mmCIF file of C-alpha atoms and ligand atoms in Angstrom:
data_model
loop_
_atom_site.group_PDB
_atom_site.id
_atom_site.type_symbol
_atom_site.label_atom_id
_atom_site.label_comp_id
_atom_site.label_asym_id
_atom_site.label_seq_id
_atom_site.Cartn_x
_atom_site.Cartn_y
_atom_site.Cartn_z
ATOM 1 C CA MET A 1032 -66.762 -46.605 -35.769
ATOM 2 C CA THR A 1033 -65.209 -49.883 -37.159
ATOM 3 C CA SER A 1034 -62.043 -50.072 -35.218
ATOM 4 C CA PRO A 1035 -60.876 -48.588 -31.845
ATOM 5 C CA LYS A 1036 -59.392 -45.189 -31.937
ATOM 6 C CA PRO A 1037 -55.683 -45.401 -31.211
ATOM 7 C CA LEU A 1038 -54.524 -44.324 -27.777
ATOM 8 C CA VAL A 1039 -50.928 -43.518 -26.820
ATOM 9 C CA ALA A 1040 -50.742 -43.625 -22.962
ATOM 10 C CA GLY A 1041 -47.860 -42.658 -20.822
ATOM 11 C CA ASN A 1042 -47.261 -44.258 -17.420
ATOM 12 C CA TRP A 1043 -44.782 -42.218 -15.424
ATOM 13 C CA LYS A 1044 -44.784 -44.862 -12.560
ATOM 14 C CA MET A 1045 -43.032 -43.569 -9.413
ATOM 15 C CA ASN A 1046 -41.227 -40.795 -11.300
ATOM 16 C CA GLY A 1047 -41.729 -37.081 -11.636
ATOM 17 C CA LEU A 1048 -41.709 -34.024 -9.364
ATOM 18 C CA LEU A 1049 -43.386 -30.567 -9.623
ATOM 19 C CA ALA A 1050 -40.435 -29.549 -11.902
ATOM 20 C CA ASN A 1051 -41.649 -32.139 -14.439
ATOM 21 C CA VAL A 1052 -45.138 -30.598 -14.906
ATOM 22 C CA SER A 1053 -43.556 -28.515 -17.696
ATOM 23 C CA GLN A 1054 -43.515 -31.664 -19.744
ATOM 24 C CA MET A 1055 -47.331 -31.391 -20.086
ATOM 25 C CA THR A 1056 -47.078 -27.862 -21.514
ATOM 26 C CA GLU A 1057 -44.370 -29.038 -23.823
ATOM 27 C CA LEU A 1058 -46.352 -32.091 -25.016
ATOM 28 C CA ASN A 1059 -49.493 -30.024 -25.767
ATOM 29 C CA GLN A 1060 -47.388 -27.510 -27.690
ATOM 30 C CA LEU A 1061 -45.717 -30.312 -29.752
ATOM 31 C CA ILE A 1062 -49.286 -31.665 -30.452
ATOM 32 C CA SER A 1063 -50.762 -28.323 -31.404
ATOM 33 C CA ASP A 1064 -47.739 -27.631 -33.746
ATOM 34 C CA GLY A 1065 -47.475 -31.095 -35.273
ATOM 35 C CA GLY A 1066 -50.797 -32.846 -34.684
ATOM 36 C CA ALA A 1067 -51.618 -36.152 -33.307
ATOM 37 C CA ASN A 1068 -53.980 -38.724 -34.944
ATOM 38 C CA CYS A 1069 -54.587 -40.632 -31.683
ATOM 39 C CA ASP A 1070 -55.827 -40.010 -28.174
ATOM 40 C CA VAL A 1071 -52.989 -39.058 -25.795
ATOM 41 C CA LEU A 1072 -52.962 -39.752 -22.076
ATOM 42 C CA LEU A 1073 -50.474 -39.228 -19.312
ATOM 43 C CA CYS A 1074 -50.731 -41.178 -16.029
ATOM 44 C CA PRO A 1075 -48.449 -39.468 -13.511
ATOM 45 C CA SER A 1076 -48.048 -40.283 -9.780
ATOM 46 C CA THR A 1077 -51.171 -39.198 -7.761
ATOM 47 C CA THR A 1078 -49.134 -36.200 -6.440
ATOM 48 C CA LEU A 1079 -48.918 -34.730 -9.940
ATOM 49 C CA ILE A 1080 -52.406 -35.331 -11.289
ATOM 50 C CA SER A 1081 -53.881 -31.941 -10.378
ATOM 51 C CA SER A 1082 -50.833 -30.039 -11.524
ATOM 52 C CA LEU A 1083 -50.842 -31.870 -14.966
ATOM 53 C CA LEU A 1084 -54.494 -31.192 -15.407
ATOM 54 C CA GLU A 1085 -54.009 -27.633 -14.671
ATOM 55 C CA ALA A 1086 -50.981 -27.251 -16.971
ATOM 56 C CA GLY A 1087 -52.791 -29.132 -19.697
ATOM 57 C CA ALA A 1088 -56.113 -27.316 -19.468
ATOM 58 C CA GLY A 1089 -57.618 -26.710 -22.882
ATOM 59 C CA GLY A 1090 -55.050 -29.069 -24.567
ATOM 60 C CA LYS A 1091 -55.538 -32.540 -26.004
ATOM 61 C CA VAL A 1092 -53.604 -34.626 -23.476
ATOM 62 C CA MET A 1093 -55.800 -36.410 -20.947
ATOM 63 C CA VAL A 1094 -54.712 -37.441 -17.463
ATOM 64 C CA GLY A 1095 -55.215 -40.833 -15.646
ATOM 65 C CA GLY A 1096 -54.280 -42.594 -12.471
ATOM 66 C CA GLN A 1097 -51.944 -45.561 -12.227
ATOM 67 C CA ASP A 1098 -54.073 -47.722 -9.919
ATOM 68 C CA CYS A 1099 -57.405 -47.508 -7.772
ATOM 69 C CA HIS A 1100 -58.870 -49.266 -4.961
ATOM 70 C CA ALA A 1101 -61.935 -51.506 -5.586
ATOM 71 C CA ASN A 1102 -63.892 -49.705 -2.842
ATOM 72 C CA VAL A 1103 -65.333 -46.182 -3.177
ATOM 73 C CA SER A 1104 -64.091 -45.138 0.277
ATOM 74 C CA GLY A 1105 -63.196 -46.465 3.632
ATOM 75 C CA ALA A 1106 -60.315 -47.501 5.963
ATOM 76 C CA HIS A 1107 -57.574 -48.205 3.323
ATOM 77 C CA THR A 1108 -54.549 -46.138 4.323
ATOM 78 C CA GLY A 1109 -52.504 -44.961 1.378
ATOM 79 C CA ASP A 1110 -54.962 -46.029 -1.307
ATOM 80 C CA ILE A 1111 -56.964 -43.968 -3.767
ATOM 81 C CA SER A 1112 -60.434 -44.655 -5.034
ATOM 82 C CA ALA A 1113 -61.716 -44.355 -8.601
ATOM 83 C CA GLU A 1114 -64.237 -41.752 -7.386
ATOM 84 C CA MET A 1115 -61.330 -39.605 -6.079
ATOM 85 C CA LEU A 1116 -59.521 -39.900 -9.476
ATOM 86 C CA LYS A 1117 -62.745 -38.851 -11.251
ATOM 87 C CA ASP A 1118 -63.226 -36.034 -8.889
ATOM 88 C CA LEU A 1119 -59.816 -34.625 -9.768
ATOM 89 C CA GLY A 1120 -60.630 -34.776 -13.480
ATOM 90 C CA CYS A 1121 -59.077 -38.011 -14.587
ATOM 91 C CA SER A 1122 -60.556 -39.953 -17.471
ATOM 92 C CA TYR A 1123 -58.623 -43.178 -17.354
ATOM 93 C CA VAL A 1124 -56.980 -45.415 -14.733
ATOM 94 C CA ILE A 1125 -54.451 -48.153 -15.215
ATOM 95 C CA VAL A 1126 -55.232 -51.365 -13.329
ATOM 96 C CA GLY A 1127 -53.274 -54.706 -12.985
ATOM 97 C CA HIS A 1128 -49.923 -53.369 -14.194
ATOM 98 C CA SER A 1129 -47.483 -56.157 -13.772
ATOM 99 C CA GLU A 1130 -45.596 -54.031 -11.236
ATOM 100 C CA ARG A 1131 -48.775 -53.855 -9.100
ATOM 101 C CA ARG A 1132 -49.292 -57.594 -9.569
ATOM 102 C CA ALA A 1133 -45.671 -58.333 -8.546
ATOM 103 C CA ASP A 1134 -45.112 -55.698 -5.869
ATOM 104 C CA HIS A 1135 -48.559 -55.808 -4.256
ATOM 105 C CA GLY A 1136 -49.630 -59.413 -4.996
ATOM 106 C CA GLU A 1137 -52.615 -58.226 -7.017
ATOM 107 C CA THR A 1138 -54.607 -61.142 -8.539
ATOM 108 C CA SER A 1139 -56.703 -61.012 -11.685
ATOM 109 C CA ALA A 1140 -59.758 -61.076 -9.365
ATOM 110 C CA ASP A 1141 -58.486 -57.878 -7.565
ATOM 111 C CA VAL A 1142 -57.836 -56.304 -10.981
ATOM 112 C CA ASN A 1143 -61.334 -57.221 -12.136
ATOM 113 C CA ALA A 1144 -62.780 -55.478 -8.995
ATOM 114 C CA LYS A 1145 -60.658 -52.400 -9.475
ATOM 115 C CA ALA A 1146 -61.625 -52.102 -13.147
ATOM 116 C CA ALA A 1147 -65.309 -52.464 -12.246
ATOM 117 C CA ALA A 1148 -64.885 -49.760 -9.697
ATOM 118 C CA ALA A 1149 -63.241 -47.510 -12.276
ATOM 119 C CA GLN A 1150 -66.059 -48.101 -14.844
ATOM 120 C CA THR A 1151 -68.766 -47.408 -12.322
ATOM 121 C CA GLN A 1152 -67.159 -44.004 -11.768
ATOM 122 C CA GLY A 1153 -67.074 -43.339 -15.467
ATOM 123 C CA LEU A 1154 -63.380 -43.859 -15.860
ATOM 124 C CA LYS A 1155 -61.937 -45.885 -18.620
ATOM 125 C CA ALA A 1156 -59.948 -48.867 -17.175
ATOM 126 C CA ILE A 1157 -56.710 -49.823 -18.946
ATOM 127 C CA ILE A 1158 -56.432 -53.476 -17.841
ATOM 128 C CA CYS A 1159 -52.901 -54.815 -18.190
ATOM 129 C CA CYS A 1160 -51.784 -58.385 -18.832
ATOM 130 C CA GLY A 1161 -48.524 -60.035 -19.964
ATOM 131 C CA GLU A 1162 -46.388 -63.150 -19.584
ATOM 132 C CA SER A 1163 -43.022 -63.524 -17.789
ATOM 133 C CA ASP A 1164 -39.877 -64.448 -19.438
ATOM 134 C CA GLU A 1165 -40.192 -67.883 -18.081
ATOM 135 C CA GLU A 1166 -43.702 -68.309 -19.253
ATOM 136 C CA ARG A 1167 -42.732 -67.257 -22.729
ATOM 137 C CA SER A 1168 -39.820 -69.658 -22.949
ATOM 138 C CA SER A 1169 -41.922 -72.497 -21.770
ATOM 139 C CA GLY A 1170 -44.627 -71.846 -24.440
ATOM 140 C CA LYS A 1171 -47.316 -70.675 -22.014
ATOM 141 C CA THR A 1172 -47.635 -67.150 -23.328
ATOM 142 C CA LEU A 1173 -51.207 -67.396 -24.871
ATOM 143 C CA ASP A 1174 -52.574 -69.424 -21.984
ATOM 144 C CA VAL A 1175 -51.230 -66.948 -19.357
ATOM 145 C CA VAL A 1176 -52.307 -63.834 -21.184
ATOM 146 C CA LEU A 1177 -55.805 -65.194 -22.031
ATOM 147 C CA GLU A 1178 -56.426 -66.400 -18.574
ATOM 148 C CA GLN A 1179 -55.356 -62.977 -17.245
ATOM 149 C CA VAL A 1180 -57.666 -61.079 -19.568
ATOM 150 C CA LYS A 1181 -60.590 -63.399 -18.966
ATOM 151 C CA ALA A 1182 -60.369 -63.110 -15.128
ATOM 152 C CA SER A 1183 -59.447 -59.376 -15.088
ATOM 153 C CA ILE A 1184 -62.100 -57.957 -17.396
ATOM 154 C CA PRO A 1185 -65.554 -57.050 -15.896
ATOM 155 C CA GLN A 1186 -68.747 -58.296 -17.312
ATOM 156 C CA ASP A 1187 -69.976 -55.179 -18.994
ATOM 157 C CA ALA A 1188 -66.698 -54.169 -20.738
ATOM 158 C CA LYS A 1189 -67.145 -52.060 -23.779
ATOM 159 C CA ASN A 1190 -65.191 -49.577 -25.957
ATOM 160 C CA SER A 1191 -66.281 -46.686 -23.824
ATOM 161 C CA ASN A 1192 -65.046 -48.077 -20.495
ATOM 162 C CA THR A 1193 -62.243 -50.515 -21.240
ATOM 163 C CA VAL A 1194 -58.861 -50.729 -22.967
ATOM 164 C CA ILE A 1195 -56.598 -53.876 -22.651
ATOM 165 C CA ALA A 1196 -52.760 -53.342 -22.557
ATOM 166 C CA TYR A 1197 -50.626 -56.397 -23.428
ATOM 167 C CA GLU A 1198 -47.266 -55.876 -21.824
ATOM 168 C CA PRO A 1199 -44.785 -58.835 -21.805
ATOM 169 C CA VAL A 1200 -43.140 -58.565 -18.298
ATOM 170 C CA TRP A 1201 -39.735 -59.282 -19.810
ATOM 171 C CA ALA A 1202 -40.080 -56.347 -22.408
ATOM 172 C CA ILE A 1203 -40.936 -53.669 -19.592
ATOM 173 C CA GLY A 1204 -37.948 -51.362 -19.111
ATOM 174 C CA THR A 1205 -35.592 -53.743 -20.563
ATOM 175 C CA GLY A 1206 -35.191 -52.473 -24.150
ATOM 176 C CA LYS A 1207 -36.303 -55.929 -25.369
ATOM 177 C CA VAL A 1208 -39.325 -56.117 -27.615
ATOM 178 C CA PRO A 1209 -41.140 -59.065 -29.125
ATOM 179 C CA THR A 1210 -41.121 -59.551 -32.792
ATOM 180 C CA ALA A 1211 -43.987 -58.010 -34.834
ATOM 181 C CA ASN A 1212 -45.200 -61.607 -35.372
ATOM 182 C CA ASP A 1213 -45.233 -62.423 -31.713
ATOM 183 C CA VAL A 1214 -47.094 -59.206 -30.930
ATOM 184 C CA GLU A 1215 -49.607 -59.964 -33.645
ATOM 185 C CA GLU A 1216 -50.230 -63.488 -32.409
ATOM 186 C CA VAL A 1217 -51.086 -62.325 -28.904
ATOM 187 C CA HIS A 1218 -53.152 -59.384 -29.995
ATOM 188 C CA ALA A 1219 -55.127 -61.619 -32.318
ATOM 189 C CA ALA A 1220 -55.823 -64.034 -29.514
ATOM 190 C CA ILE A 1221 -56.990 -61.375 -27.196
ATOM 191 C CA ARG A 1222 -59.247 -59.904 -30.005
ATOM 192 C CA THR A 1223 -60.753 -63.283 -30.617
ATOM 193 C CA LEU A 1224 -61.433 -63.613 -26.797
ATOM 194 C CA LEU A 1225 -63.012 -60.096 -26.651
ATOM 195 C CA ILE A 1226 -65.324 -60.925 -29.675
ATOM 196 C CA GLN A 1227 -66.328 -64.375 -28.225
ATOM 197 C CA ARG A 1228 -67.220 -62.713 -25.040
ATOM 198 C CA PHE A 1229 -68.668 -59.336 -26.000
ATOM 199 C CA GLY A 1230 -69.794 -59.844 -29.645
ATOM 200 C CA GLU A 1231 -69.454 -56.914 -31.933
ATOM 201 C CA GLU A 1232 -68.398 -54.635 -29.078
ATOM 202 C CA GLY A 1233 -65.307 -56.849 -28.558
ATOM 203 C CA ALA A 1234 -64.052 -55.775 -31.902
ATOM 204 C CA LEU A 1235 -64.060 -52.110 -30.674
ATOM 205 C CA ILE A 1236 -62.204 -52.475 -27.455
ATOM 206 C CA GLY A 1237 -58.656 -51.063 -27.826
ATOM 207 C CA ILE A 1238 -55.696 -53.316 -27.322
ATOM 208 C CA LEU A 1239 -52.517 -51.505 -26.572
ATOM 209 C CA TYR A 1240 -48.965 -52.931 -26.834
ATOM 210 C CA GLY A 1241 -46.525 -51.951 -23.960
ATOM 211 C CA GLY A 1242 -42.929 -52.817 -23.195
ATOM 212 C CA SER A 1243 -39.905 -50.730 -24.354
ATOM 213 C CA VAL A 1244 -41.912 -48.828 -26.862
ATOM 214 C CA LYS A 1245 -39.847 -45.819 -28.204
ATOM 215 C CA ALA A 1246 -39.930 -43.488 -31.174
ATOM 216 C CA SER A 1247 -37.630 -45.827 -33.084
ATOM 217 C CA ASN A 1248 -39.858 -48.899 -32.850
ATOM 218 C CA ALA A 1249 -43.233 -47.244 -32.566
ATOM 219 C CA SER A 1250 -44.237 -47.268 -36.215
ATOM 220 C CA GLU A 1251 -43.461 -51.005 -36.648
ATOM 221 C CA LEU A 1252 -45.253 -51.988 -33.403
ATOM 222 C CA MET A 1253 -48.278 -49.672 -33.949
ATOM 223 C CA GLY A 1254 -48.597 -51.063 -37.515
ATOM 224 C CA VAL A 1255 -49.239 -54.594 -36.240
ATOM 225 C CA GLN A 1256 -52.825 -55.825 -36.740
ATOM 226 C CA ASN A 1257 -54.963 -55.354 -33.712
ATOM 227 C CA VAL A 1258 -52.518 -53.065 -32.074
ATOM 228 C CA ASN A 1259 -54.585 -50.033 -31.169
ATOM 229 C CA GLY A 1260 -51.896 -47.885 -29.399
ATOM 230 C CA ALA A 1261 -49.136 -48.034 -26.867
ATOM 231 C CA LEU A 1262 -48.703 -47.948 -23.117
ATOM 232 C CA VAL A 1263 -45.305 -46.341 -22.630
ATOM 233 C CA GLY A 1264 -43.160 -46.081 -19.501
ATOM 234 C CA GLY A 1265 -39.724 -44.631 -19.745
ATOM 235 C CA ALA A 1266 -40.136 -42.956 -23.025
ATOM 236 C CA SER A 1267 -43.168 -40.985 -21.791
ATOM 237 C CA LEU A 1268 -41.256 -38.991 -19.242
ATOM 238 C CA LYS A 1269 -39.878 -36.424 -21.730
ATOM 239 C CA ALA A 1270 -42.358 -34.770 -24.046
ATOM 240 C CA ALA A 1271 -40.090 -34.878 -27.005
ATOM 241 C CA ASP A 1272 -39.506 -38.687 -26.722
ATOM 242 C CA PHE A 1273 -43.270 -39.270 -26.150
ATOM 243 C CA TYR A 1274 -44.270 -37.174 -29.080
ATOM 244 C CA GLY A 1275 -41.965 -39.333 -31.264
ATOM 245 C CA ILE A 1276 -44.278 -42.265 -30.474
ATOM 246 C CA ILE A 1277 -47.448 -40.276 -30.973
ATOM 247 C CA GLU A 1278 -46.023 -39.451 -34.358
ATOM 248 C CA ALA A 1279 -46.477 -43.073 -35.412
ATOM 249 C CA TYR A 1280 -50.079 -42.109 -35.920
ATOM 250 C CA LYS A 1281 -49.560 -39.003 -38.071
HETATM 251 P P1 PGA B 1318 -41.405 -49.227 -20.501
HETATM 252 O O1 PGA B 1318 -42.684 -49.408 -19.554
HETATM 253 O O2 PGA B 1318 -41.975 -48.473 -21.702
HETATM 254 O O3 PGA B 1318 -40.512 -48.360 -19.753
HETATM 255 O O4 PGA B 1318 -40.897 -50.491 -20.901
HETATM 256 C C1 PGA B 1318 -43.883 -49.958 -20.069
HETATM 257 C C2 PGA B 1318 -44.931 -50.112 -18.975
HETATM 258 O O5 PGA B 1318 -44.572 -50.590 -17.937
HETATM 259 O O6 PGA B 1318 -46.118 -49.659 -19.187
#
């Protein structure tokens, strides 16, 4: 392997009821009819994980969690551990999404501990980073993103247990996307950091772009150097929209 295998990951956030489980069946059907040249993942709310796994059994689409606790078990009401996600059949978990950082005050140290917990359980951690609008306009993008990656990524990160997702906060759910050049600059800086820190293995860790990815901009964004896939919110809720993004890799 000389470069990371692309991954198109959907994050359903706090959306989806049992009625939406059919999207999994539809997505696997679209993939078996039309193909997919990338790994495909859906991260629904915890309530839907088992149903999506059941509906997707035998298909290509993997299932992951949206967050996990740093501890294996204990008195943490409302939380879910990496071991529980693994036990259900998940293969990935998103950690440090900007909505968790903002809504729950998660620091990069917290994210690091969550990612390490996920890796210990054999889950692949999707570690999110990204600058705010204000940080971008004041020219701090690279400093902020690199600091987040440095502090959030556990020591023994490698291709088999880690993916980075660069998601500018101002691009999430807004319909705004950075220019291809801006995406390239940030992904190149993350790649350099990964190689400095992990040597050759750093070249193999996938770096996803996320923030208002949709079928109409996916080919351009996925064509940028060092972009190894997408983390998709809104456009992952409907199988047909999501498949339109997966098709960027056909
Ligand atoms: P969006 O969300 O695709 O709806 O912008 C992306 C994300 O938060 O992962």
